[in-house]
XYZ file of C-alpha atoms in Angstrom:
783
model
C -22.982 226.193 140.933
C -24.002 228.409 144.010
C -21.116 229.516 147.030
C -22.031 228.334 150.159
C -22.158 230.343 153.338
C -20.524 230.705 156.236
C -23.041 229.669 159.194
C -22.435 231.048 162.592
C -20.271 228.272 163.502
C -17.564 228.722 160.355
C -17.319 232.690 161.169
C -16.258 231.184 164.937
C -14.161 228.825 163.720
C -12.665 230.757 161.439
C -11.737 234.139 163.840
C -10.410 231.562 165.934
C -7.456 230.412 164.118
C -6.898 233.586 163.392
C -6.191 234.797 166.788
C -4.224 231.912 167.026
C -1.906 232.889 164.346
C -1.904 235.878 165.776
C -0.606 234.322 168.795
C 1.555 232.061 167.684
C 3.067 234.525 165.347
C 3.897 236.630 168.082
C 5.033 233.952 170.420
C 7.754 233.141 167.803
C 7.828 234.680 164.480
C 10.492 237.448 165.264
C 13.078 234.430 165.906
C 12.061 232.846 162.360
C 11.683 236.150 160.633
C 15.476 236.472 162.187
C 16.935 232.553 161.011
C 15.703 232.900 157.618
C 17.224 236.874 156.967
C 20.328 234.936 159.145
C 20.072 232.045 156.568
C 19.519 233.855 153.605
C 21.266 237.166 154.032
C 23.628 237.550 156.866
C 25.259 234.059 156.623
C 24.342 233.239 153.279
C 27.044 233.160 151.692
C 28.503 230.488 154.430
C 25.650 228.071 153.976
C 26.334 228.359 150.501
C 29.373 227.435 150.269
C 29.236 224.510 152.899
C 26.239 222.841 150.130
C 28.649 223.403 147.278
C 31.504 222.141 149.207
C 28.601 218.950 150.090
C 28.312 218.355 146.664
C 31.129 218.597 144.783
C 34.501 216.429 145.020
C 37.621 218.262 143.803
C 40.374 215.799 142.672
C 43.425 216.882 141.785
C 45.857 215.764 138.899
C 49.053 216.038 138.771
C 51.076 217.943 136.164
C 54.146 216.556 134.765
C 57.360 217.996 135.950
C 59.602 219.143 132.231
C 61.941 217.080 130.825
C 65.633 217.946 131.394
C 67.553 217.321 127.658
C 71.223 216.916 126.948
C 72.792 219.773 124.754
C 71.625 216.880 122.161
C 68.227 216.967 123.454
C 68.348 212.835 124.855
C 66.083 212.934 127.879
C 68.163 212.607 131.220
C 65.701 213.317 133.441
C 61.582 213.165 132.876
C 58.241 212.318 134.317
C 57.013 208.777 134.476
C 53.248 208.123 134.384
C 52.181 206.224 138.234
C 48.997 206.281 140.735
C 48.139 207.936 143.558
C 45.677 206.464 146.078
C 43.619 208.652 148.460
C 40.554 207.631 150.840
C 37.140 209.244 151.357
C 37.103 209.746 155.061
C 33.624 211.351 154.984
C 31.744 208.301 153.038
C 33.474 206.097 155.961
C 32.089 207.829 158.749
C 28.636 206.695 157.259
C 28.957 203.424 157.228
C 26.914 201.643 159.928
C 29.799 199.201 160.641
C 32.584 201.605 160.116
C 34.866 200.202 162.890
C 35.435 196.873 161.672
C 35.206 198.018 157.146
C 38.314 200.765 158.814
C 40.312 197.876 160.608
C 40.215 195.183 157.371
C 40.740 198.602 154.973
C 43.958 199.798 157.144
C 45.869 196.546 157.524
C 45.040 196.052 153.783
C 45.472 199.043 152.050
C 48.786 199.687 153.892
C 50.035 196.466 152.838
C 49.444 196.783 149.062
C 51.019 200.176 148.826
C 53.804 199.989 151.187
C 52.317 202.685 154.263
C 51.707 202.176 158.021
C 48.423 200.900 158.561
C 48.327 204.238 161.590
C 49.107 206.295 158.763
C 45.499 205.345 156.824
C 44.008 205.787 159.914
C 45.515 209.119 160.571
C 43.726 210.522 157.248
C 40.582 208.266 157.596
C 40.017 210.183 161.336
C 39.359 213.533 158.937
C 36.183 212.477 158.672
C 34.908 216.097 157.324
C 36.684 215.606 153.590
C 36.154 213.368 150.941
C 39.916 213.426 149.588
C 42.949 212.458 151.715
C 45.875 210.884 150.080
C 47.412 208.261 151.698
C 51.149 207.704 148.952
C 51.581 209.164 145.308
C 53.627 208.394 142.963
C 52.926 205.049 143.176
C 54.731 202.663 140.797
C 52.113 201.580 138.288
C 52.609 197.619 139.187
C 52.066 198.120 142.959
C 48.397 200.337 141.795
C 47.587 197.242 140.010
C 47.370 195.760 143.551
C 46.094 198.506 144.967
C 42.850 198.491 142.443
C 42.672 194.451 142.913
C 42.376 196.023 146.914
C 39.757 198.414 145.405
C 37.908 195.641 143.607
C 36.850 193.589 146.524
C 33.416 193.949 148.339
C 31.638 194.290 151.805
C 28.779 194.985 152.790
C 28.058 198.806 153.463
C 24.888 198.648 155.479
C 23.198 195.151 157.116
C 19.521 194.333 157.170
C 19.546 191.556 160.342
C 18.055 188.310 159.901
C 17.810 186.039 156.788
C 20.502 184.131 155.055
C 24.207 185.081 155.049
C 25.312 187.285 151.497
C 27.242 185.860 149.350
C 29.421 188.061 146.515
C 28.154 187.502 142.788
C 30.230 184.682 142.392
C 28.900 182.678 145.075
C 31.563 183.121 147.945
C 30.427 183.932 151.686
C 31.085 188.105 152.344
C 32.603 187.668 155.510
C 33.167 190.249 158.357
C 36.214 191.830 159.811
C 36.651 188.957 162.097
C 35.538 186.028 159.156
C 32.157 184.859 160.338
C 29.703 185.032 157.429
C 27.206 188.200 158.045
C 23.579 187.623 158.165
C 21.107 189.994 156.152
C 18.488 190.210 153.384
C 18.127 192.075 150.038
C 17.983 195.304 151.392
C 21.675 194.943 152.321
C 24.042 197.888 150.660
C 26.323 196.058 149.091
C 29.807 197.737 147.222
C 33.434 197.608 146.327
C 36.373 199.272 148.694
C 36.406 201.682 145.291
C 33.675 203.087 147.252
C 35.606 205.277 149.867
C 39.417 204.223 148.353
C 39.750 206.454 144.587
C 42.486 206.361 142.738
C 43.826 209.450 140.226
C 46.529 209.898 137.597
C 50.090 211.095 138.978
C 53.193 211.201 137.906
C 57.349 210.582 139.043
C 60.482 211.465 138.658
C 62.703 208.466 136.246
C 65.994 209.214 135.271
C 66.706 206.887 132.689
C 70.250 207.140 132.948
C 70.851 206.108 136.353
C 73.636 207.828 138.320
C 74.344 210.159 135.682
C 75.334 213.455 136.275
C 73.713 213.003 139.404
C 74.960 215.522 141.418
C 74.225 217.982 139.223
C 70.977 216.422 138.113
C 70.060 216.662 141.628
C 66.527 214.663 142.229
C 63.043 215.641 143.380
C 61.122 214.495 146.716
C 57.903 212.510 147.611
C 55.991 215.466 146.797
C 57.785 215.226 142.597
C 59.536 218.535 144.622
C 62.866 219.312 143.656
C 65.663 219.308 146.504
C 68.981 219.049 145.185
C 70.564 220.373 142.170
C 69.382 221.815 139.178
C 65.747 219.877 140.315
C 66.237 222.039 143.481
C 67.531 225.666 141.649
C 64.597 225.418 138.536
C 62.038 223.723 140.505
C 59.412 226.558 139.449
C 60.190 226.208 136.157
C 59.907 222.525 136.203
C 57.155 222.252 138.268
C 53.217 222.113 136.094
C 49.896 223.426 136.847
C 47.673 221.069 138.418
C 44.850 219.773 136.858
C 41.857 219.434 138.737
C 38.429 217.555 138.248
C 35.364 218.476 140.105
C 32.401 215.514 139.892
C 29.002 217.059 142.072
C 27.705 213.941 144.572
C 23.959 213.262 145.224
C 22.747 213.057 148.324
C 24.310 209.589 149.089
C 27.264 210.347 147.884
C 27.687 208.722 144.594
C 28.735 210.933 140.964
C 26.048 212.544 139.381
C 25.693 212.352 134.910
C 28.643 213.371 133.166
C 26.979 216.374 132.309
C 28.042 217.152 136.214
C 31.706 217.075 135.884
C 34.268 219.501 135.236
C 37.893 219.020 134.029
C 41.001 221.206 133.979
C 44.020 219.974 132.183
C 47.079 220.469 134.349
C 49.542 221.961 132.352
C 53.020 220.490 131.917
C 56.405 223.046 133.403
C 59.027 224.126 131.252
C 61.959 221.804 130.173
C 65.712 222.680 130.419
C 68.447 221.715 127.316
C 71.724 221.571 129.550
C 75.349 222.129 128.047
C 76.101 219.019 129.435
C 76.649 216.120 126.245
C 75.819 213.055 127.147
C 79.370 211.404 124.952
C 81.511 213.999 127.567
C 79.850 212.864 130.729
C 79.982 209.195 130.457
C 83.971 209.693 129.360
C 84.189 211.679 132.830
C 82.791 209.535 134.460
C 84.039 206.376 133.564
C 87.645 208.371 133.981
C 86.591 209.319 137.116
C 85.383 206.170 139.328
C 88.432 204.287 138.113
C 90.929 207.136 139.423
C 89.106 207.115 142.523
C 89.149 203.194 142.606
C 92.956 203.688 141.264
C 93.845 205.872 143.615
C 91.970 204.692 147.055
C 90.423 207.951 147.333
C 87.443 209.295 149.475
C 86.190 210.547 146.173
C 87.373 212.325 142.487
C 85.587 215.427 140.902
C 85.454 216.540 137.332
C 84.994 219.458 135.008
C 84.720 219.988 131.613
C 84.014 223.690 130.253
C 83.963 225.041 126.751
C 86.963 227.030 126.867
C 84.937 230.311 124.656
C 81.695 230.427 126.324
C 81.949 229.001 130.068
C 79.173 226.138 128.732
C 79.963 223.195 131.321
C 80.183 220.250 128.961
C 80.666 217.155 131.394
C 80.340 217.741 135.572
C 81.199 214.476 137.732
C 81.806 213.377 141.168
C 83.217 209.533 142.116
C 81.075 208.519 144.070
C 77.528 209.182 143.079
C 74.478 207.712 143.216
C 71.237 206.741 142.040
C 68.775 210.144 141.599
C 65.967 207.786 141.296
C 66.689 206.073 144.919
C 68.476 208.613 146.205
C 67.114 207.772 150.110
C 70.133 204.167 149.511
C 73.648 204.995 150.432
C 75.299 204.202 146.767
C 78.831 203.229 148.337
C 79.363 199.417 148.813
C 82.171 200.343 150.812
C 80.630 203.253 153.435
C 77.355 200.836 153.518
C 79.391 197.850 155.069
C 80.945 200.800 157.375
C 77.612 201.603 158.127
C 75.870 198.026 158.780
C 78.870 196.944 161.271
C 77.438 199.827 163.445
C 76.162 198.141 166.690
C 73.964 201.303 167.883
C 70.391 201.527 165.677
C 70.642 205.692 166.768
C 74.304 205.581 166.333
C 73.656 203.723 162.416
C 71.156 206.078 161.412
C 73.016 208.986 162.441
C 75.753 207.879 159.892
C 73.852 206.376 157.396
C 71.730 209.933 157.180
C 75.499 211.345 156.777
C 76.667 209.366 154.080
C 73.062 210.219 152.689
C 73.587 213.706 152.686
C 77.715 213.670 151.501
C 76.677 211.284 148.721
C 73.966 214.428 147.462
C 76.507 217.359 147.047
C 78.144 218.227 144.480
C 82.129 218.817 145.316
C 82.797 220.447 142.063
C 81.109 223.903 143.307
C 81.366 223.094 146.859
C 84.223 221.442 147.650
C 87.577 223.477 148.938
C 91.035 223.407 149.237
C 94.121 225.416 148.288
C 94.653 224.904 144.707
C 99.020 224.592 145.490
C 100.750 224.894 142.038
C 97.867 225.006 140.058
C 97.474 228.813 140.775
C 101.460 229.444 140.250
C 99.511 230.266 136.227
C 97.754 232.980 137.936
C 101.548 234.320 140.123
C 102.958 233.908 136.264
C 100.076 236.042 134.817
C 100.357 239.024 136.764
C 103.317 239.386 136.834
C 103.724 239.233 133.491
C 100.907 241.197 132.782
C 102.498 244.518 135.244
C 105.808 243.862 133.574
C 107.720 242.162 136.485
C 109.433 239.110 134.543
C 109.406 238.649 131.387
C 110.555 234.538 129.382
C 113.782 235.523 129.276
C 114.080 235.825 133.192
C 116.295 233.472 134.729
C 116.522 232.591 138.524
C 118.491 229.722 140.435
C 116.877 227.856 142.846
C 118.873 226.765 146.069
C 115.958 224.466 147.413
C 114.310 227.615 150.307
C 113.680 230.792 150.562
C 113.841 232.983 153.207
C 110.719 235.927 154.007
C 111.012 237.400 157.015
C 111.949 235.058 159.590
C 110.204 232.455 157.919
C 112.145 229.665 155.300
C 110.031 228.424 152.930
C 111.320 224.951 151.434
C 110.695 224.147 147.461
C 108.942 220.159 147.279
C 112.868 219.707 145.781
C 115.465 220.538 148.874
C 117.917 219.719 146.854
C 116.825 223.305 144.876
C 116.876 223.163 140.951
C 119.416 225.002 139.737
C 119.329 227.947 136.897
C 116.314 227.407 135.404
C 114.248 230.740 133.131
C 110.312 231.402 133.881
C 108.944 228.743 131.500
C 111.381 226.164 133.100
C 110.616 227.632 136.853
C 106.624 226.791 135.716
C 107.809 223.176 134.422
C 109.205 222.189 137.393
C 106.502 223.763 139.946
C 109.275 225.480 141.918
C 107.942 227.240 144.890
C 110.558 229.999 145.507
C 110.995 231.102 142.276
C 106.661 232.196 142.296
C 107.230 233.569 145.999
C 109.878 235.660 144.579
C 107.161 237.305 141.737
C 104.370 237.416 144.321
C 106.596 239.698 146.782
C 108.117 241.711 143.378
C 104.368 242.315 143.085
C 103.458 243.688 147.040
C 100.356 243.023 148.916
C 98.534 245.293 146.131
C 98.653 243.958 143.053
C 98.847 240.711 144.215
C 95.720 241.023 145.502
C 94.419 243.218 142.359
C 95.137 239.913 140.219
C 94.017 237.399 143.759
C 90.153 238.990 142.765
C 89.938 240.068 138.518
C 90.510 235.989 138.385
C 87.748 234.634 140.890
C 89.030 233.899 144.013
C 87.419 236.750 146.079
C 83.567 235.352 144.991
C 81.537 232.607 143.813
C 81.640 232.093 139.768
C 77.883 232.515 139.829
C 77.207 228.840 137.854
C 73.401 228.591 137.945
C 73.834 225.097 140.152
C 72.698 225.933 144.573
C 75.113 225.456 147.252
C 78.456 227.066 145.677
C 80.987 227.941 147.792
C 81.192 231.240 149.279
C 84.956 232.698 149.768
C 84.599 235.083 153.091
C 87.524 237.133 153.939
C 89.566 235.739 157.268
C 88.023 232.507 156.771
C 88.507 230.223 153.088
C 90.484 233.834 152.255
C 92.595 236.114 153.053
C 91.513 239.955 153.663
C 93.926 242.428 151.850
C 94.589 244.663 154.985
C 95.250 241.625 157.157
C 97.932 240.215 154.498
C 101.817 240.255 155.543
C 104.260 239.341 153.090
C 104.619 235.777 154.435
C 100.403 235.340 154.020
C 101.643 236.638 150.277
C 104.885 234.524 150.124
C 102.002 231.058 150.766
C 99.397 232.501 148.698
C 102.316 232.938 145.259
C 102.530 228.764 145.167
C 98.421 228.428 145.717
C 98.900 227.357 150.216
C 96.738 229.499 153.355
C 93.833 229.783 151.125
C 91.068 227.445 149.685
C 89.328 227.684 146.636
C 86.685 225.118 144.426
C 87.910 223.314 141.491
C 84.430 225.758 139.405
C 86.903 228.898 140.731
C 89.790 227.128 139.765
C 88.744 226.119 136.636
C 87.449 229.226 135.628
C 90.482 231.494 136.429
C 92.418 229.038 134.074
C 89.690 228.872 131.250
C 89.907 232.800 131.046
C 94.557 232.117 130.259
C 92.793 230.327 127.579
C 90.334 231.649 126.105
C 92.776 235.294 125.454
C 92.331 236.782 129.188
C 88.393 236.590 129.248
C 86.887 235.386 132.768
C 84.150 233.566 131.196
C 80.646 232.905 133.681
C 80.326 228.993 133.486
C 76.899 227.819 133.496
C 75.428 224.876 132.950
C 71.827 225.789 131.227
C 71.715 226.193 127.992
C 68.227 227.307 127.201
C 64.539 226.806 128.966
C 61.644 225.187 126.778
C 57.674 225.525 127.059
C 54.919 222.960 126.801
C 54.979 223.646 123.350
C 58.831 223.541 122.847
C 59.223 227.022 122.109
C 62.140 228.395 123.502
C 61.096 230.766 126.495
C 64.659 232.237 126.937
C 67.867 231.481 126.055
C 71.740 231.651 127.621
C 73.876 233.699 125.914
C 77.509 233.690 126.910
C 79.062 236.703 129.705
C 82.214 238.383 129.923
C 82.650 238.916 133.647
C 85.856 240.616 132.328
C 89.004 241.307 130.801
C 92.544 239.830 133.662
C 95.530 239.253 131.325
C 95.870 241.067 127.911
C 95.427 238.606 125.295
C 99.918 238.586 124.534
C 100.452 238.249 128.284
C 97.634 234.515 127.978
C 99.335 232.837 124.443
C 102.919 233.536 126.636
C 101.229 231.827 129.591
C 99.439 228.785 126.866
C 102.532 227.889 125.715
C 104.573 227.336 129.216
C 101.566 225.724 129.873
C 102.256 223.622 127.349
C 105.351 222.819 127.943
C 104.076 221.248 131.255
C 102.621 218.700 130.257
C 105.559 217.868 126.975
C 108.729 218.046 129.409
C 107.542 219.092 133.528
C 104.895 218.017 136.047
C 101.856 217.191 133.792
C 103.326 214.643 131.296
C 101.017 211.877 131.940
C 98.514 214.157 130.763
C 100.055 213.809 127.499
C 98.109 213.848 124.760
C 99.856 212.945 120.833
C 98.420 215.412 118.367
C 96.302 216.738 120.685
C 99.135 220.065 122.303
C 97.314 220.190 125.806
C 97.924 222.791 128.497
C 98.481 222.476 131.983
C 99.802 222.888 135.450
C 99.937 219.617 138.436
C 98.769 220.852 141.837
C 99.270 219.161 145.116
C 97.543 220.817 148.416
C 95.883 220.719 151.457
C 92.418 221.122 152.565
C 92.254 223.837 155.406
C 89.179 223.870 156.854
C 87.015 220.556 155.539
C 89.005 217.035 156.573
C 92.631 216.219 155.717
C 94.923 215.286 153.441
C 95.871 216.149 150.013
C 94.225 216.853 146.695
C 96.008 215.699 143.955
C 94.614 217.948 141.089
C 95.377 219.024 137.408
C 94.154 221.589 135.406
C 94.723 221.413 131.351
C 93.301 222.768 128.384
C 93.384 221.920 124.484
C 94.941 222.352 121.849
C 97.179 224.771 123.058
C 97.393 227.360 120.784
C 94.125 227.532 119.754
C 91.964 226.451 123.135
C 88.682 224.793 123.212
C 87.488 223.108 126.065
C 89.549 222.999 129.535
C 89.002 220.532 132.343
C 90.285 219.973 136.021
C 90.043 216.336 138.036
C 90.619 216.373 141.890
C 91.904 213.793 143.392
C 90.065 214.378 147.217
C 92.264 212.567 150.289
C 94.020 209.664 147.690
C 95.020 206.817 150.131
C 98.156 205.047 148.783
C 101.578 206.062 147.998
C 101.412 207.950 145.319
C 99.743 212.007 146.614
C 100.370 214.688 143.635
C 98.681 215.924 140.502
C 100.654 214.688 138.015
C 100.746 210.690 139.044
C 97.157 210.394 139.807
C 94.612 213.423 138.376
C 97.347 213.625 134.863
C 96.323 210.336 133.932
C 92.998 210.001 133.685
C 92.403 213.773 132.169
C 94.295 212.583 129.178
C 92.482 209.590 128.753
C 89.282 211.641 128.642
C 90.928 214.403 126.774
C 92.380 212.530 124.104
C 87.955 210.908 123.764
C 87.258 214.140 124.317
C 89.229 216.134 121.053
C 87.851 212.990 118.884
C 84.567 213.262 119.935
C 84.383 216.948 118.953
C 86.340 216.853 115.319
C 89.180 219.227 116.556
C 92.201 218.552 114.399
C 94.963 215.801 116.030
C 98.319 217.599 115.193
C 101.093 214.503 114.765
C 104.603 215.131 114.916
C 106.889 212.828 113.023
C 107.971 211.050 116.018
C 104.388 210.409 117.491
C 103.191 209.186 114.376
C 105.422 206.249 113.786
C 104.853 205.411 117.799
C 101.383 205.382 117.698
C 101.738 202.980 114.414
C 98.898 202.861 111.676
C 96.388 201.270 110.228
C 95.576 197.408 109.203
C 95.942 197.044 105.590
C 93.337 194.615 103.907
C 94.943 190.886 103.051
C 90.937 189.663 102.652
C 91.219 187.268 99.142
C 94.850 187.578 99.601
C 96.647 184.404 98.888
C 98.854 183.300 101.964
C 102.006 184.082 100.686
C 101.759 186.616 98.817
C 99.793 188.134 101.983
C 102.843 187.407 104.653
C 105.183 189.593 102.405
C 102.813 192.662 102.004
C 102.822 192.662 105.332
C 106.594 191.606 106.711
C 107.237 194.600 103.869
C 105.217 196.949 105.873
C 106.835 195.979 108.981
C 104.102 193.509 110.198
C 104.560 190.338 111.819
C 102.112 187.769 109.773
C 100.832 184.159 111.822
C 98.690 182.502 109.313
C 96.105 179.545 110.426
C 94.250 177.332 108.251
C 94.875 175.443 104.590
C 93.146 177.480 102.267
C 94.752 178.891 98.996
C 93.509 182.845 100.333
C 92.939 184.501 103.282
C 89.517 184.916 104.643
C 89.406 186.964 107.516
C 91.807 188.112 108.988
C 93.075 189.869 112.741
C 92.923 193.099 112.986
C 90.268 193.784 110.775
C 91.261 195.897 108.011
C 91.711 199.577 109.156
C 91.778 198.699 112.811
C 94.689 200.493 114.924
C 97.975 198.095 114.958
C 101.764 199.584 116.042
C 104.770 199.334 114.329
C 105.956 195.883 114.300
C 102.459 194.757 115.358
C 100.550 190.923 114.657
C 98.260 190.303 112.035
C 96.289 186.760 112.163
C 95.804 185.668 108.534
C 92.634 182.807 108.508
C 92.523 180.495 105.392
C 89.841 177.967 106.374
C 86.629 178.140 108.098
C 86.224 177.421 111.872
C 89.978 177.697 112.201
C 89.592 180.623 114.836
C 91.695 180.597 118.106
C 91.242 182.624 121.401
C 94.341 183.908 124.141
C 93.617 184.516 127.714
C 94.771 188.066 127.950
C 97.573 188.261 130.900
C 98.336 190.740 133.345
C 99.897 193.689 131.341
C 99.745 196.860 134.143
C 103.047 197.070 136.627
C 105.054 196.910 133.104
C 107.640 198.459 131.515
C 107.301 199.125 128.295
C 109.395 196.999 126.241
C 108.232 193.836 128.959
C 104.805 194.760 128.300
C 105.427 194.607 124.518
C 107.208 190.920 125.125
C 104.636 189.294 127.422
C 101.741 190.597 124.686
C 103.772 189.245 122.081
C 104.578 185.161 123.505
C 100.092 185.268 123.887
C 99.951 186.165 120.140
C 97.983 190.049 121.198
C 98.741 193.368 119.835
C 98.771 196.254 122.207
C 98.208 199.620 121.323
C 100.310 202.030 123.951
C 98.684 205.396 125.214
C 100.151 207.919 126.518
C 103.786 210.400 126.709
C 106.106 207.381 125.200
C 108.425 210.803 124.744
C 109.077 210.672 128.480
C 111.727 208.373 130.182
C 111.461 205.242 132.935
C 107.640 204.779 131.524
C 105.562 202.315 132.738
C 101.918 200.416 131.953
C 99.278 200.568 134.994
C 95.940 199.985 133.173
C 94.954 197.861 130.424
C 91.190 197.723 128.551
C 90.922 194.292 128.695
C 90.643 192.562 131.568
C 93.679 190.459 132.767
C 91.566 186.423 132.072
C 90.096 187.740 129.838
C 89.292 184.712 126.790
C 89.664 186.916 122.723
C 90.998 185.942 119.524
C 94.486 185.757 118.395
C 95.613 189.036 117.501
C 93.293 191.352 119.250
C 94.519 194.337 119.848
C 95.145 195.698 124.632
C 94.352 199.548 124.827
C 97.937 199.556 127.584
C 98.155 203.407 129.180
C 101.694 204.224 130.257
C 102.169 206.619 132.437
C 105.799 207.819 134.234
C 106.745 208.484 138.065
C 110.054 210.433 136.906
C 109.960 214.771 136.981
C 106.293 214.967 137.684
C 105.972 215.630 140.984
C 105.144 218.989 142.330
C 105.458 218.725 146.238
């Protein structure tokens, strides 16, 4: 086909267009080129990032926090599944009827989620964002309600005219005011999930409730540790969050799966503690009861492995539930707070109580150690050769130092006593005399060596740090009067963990150990990241001196102020203390520090009763009895051999012999020969069963019930067996047909019962054995 030649008109039009283009380009071309260069070269990265931000939706996946285990692998703090709810303000801002929908969403979502509508509106106000979290760590049952709310249908954009819109079930779609909305098939209908999103989250869970709460601590709303081990080891326990990055199209909808990238969350490291769940429970129960019995402000306890410094149990009473840490756990304190009329004062009191219950008194509480410290003074004087076990001292009831008279707790004096008896009697003038012989310089050397001028370094936050001139005397400011008061544990402060560590050094051949609670750290695969090795801080006294003091401390328990801490067969060594608080609070602290067995120590223990409110204030009265209860259980649990004396064996009794299948006559004769009483119930020809059952504990002279017929079991109500002498308790139990098992120092004088294992009024089978705790108030006072 031949090409058409341009005529004159065509050529003229072409020239005109070229001229016009040149004119236009001349006028606007520079700005156009400049704009293209700016977009593509100068600010290209910025605009690319904005485009990417508009196209990509980034959702964070919560990482499970590491688990905390007890020493045997039982989980005591772990992460559990929960939900996270977020809103997409950007999507919400594009709605034609946003105001009406926003009102409905804010009120409805606030109701099901348990947050304020104001918070929802605030988060929805960030219209340039696609992801604003409303609440994390939402329990799964609440998430079900959230998802039901997200499933509600709504009209996103209306086209006016036509019939009212209906949902898939035929129900009218209403606006925020409850009126039907008119529309047609072009209306855009969706669910609230269009702008309300959910994702997986994790929540901290404490399966054992208040178990070791003051040691464990808790996590806050963002799963961040706020107290205890959760705080100190937060970086170890915190995992690495995952992410889901999803591409969006122009309609703000997800593209297909090929445009989604997942980055898995990595769990945090886990902790294996030195805490033993069984031992901790023994301690928890004893402290809870001790606090109630003493009407005390609080009670604290620590159990330590003497040889390693590992903490086997650490407890405070009252405690709290770390899963509900903002609730005041103490019922009495809650009542006091509720009675405050002024709202501001009531809230201030609630916060104060809340903070107080979080504190770990075993490492934060400070008080004068009192007579417990006499073990340190005695050890130092023996180590320096300034006294010997054979030394005698006559206590007249007081001693004169400079221009002051310092009294013994026994104002009439203890009379002539050797060194061991001086410790058993907790004699103040004897210890003051030893301190004066040492002088300030030598005394302060051991005061420092035993750890009273520094924190122990235990791996827990907020440990008490002694300050010279405030909590303890500075050496250069210490005169002979201050030396005298320090020699028997007064005029300075220490924490329970400091005191237990010092006394454990005596039990450990003079080696002061580093206390610790984390045994090892594990990664997400269970591999050991690191493991704590026992650390000897220093040798404070010789093994020979330590052995001598251990022997004297055993005598304190067998026949001194610590006799209520006695455990039959356990060979317990210990020292009582009754002292005052100097800088925080007021009143007394009754304490007892101990270890067992005395000749080969394995476990050490301290119990402190903070501000007792009853008539009794002494450590031998309040702290020694619960110590004996716990130590007996711990020694048995750890398979430490119990070495009973013949007298103890006789007092403890034995095991019930097996009478089943014997004739009633033969069984009765056999029991009487063994020293027991028999009661036959039924008309049968042979014994079908017995109480106590074969092998169960029964004391000498106890009652054995022999049943010879079916359905003949008899029950009785347990009588009151407390605040009685031993003979009275035995008589009352025998009158109703019950056995009693006595626990405590049976070799002491003036014994009385103070607790029974089965509550008064309980219905139990005839012949049941009720454990009855005994104690004495004779010769146990040290203040």
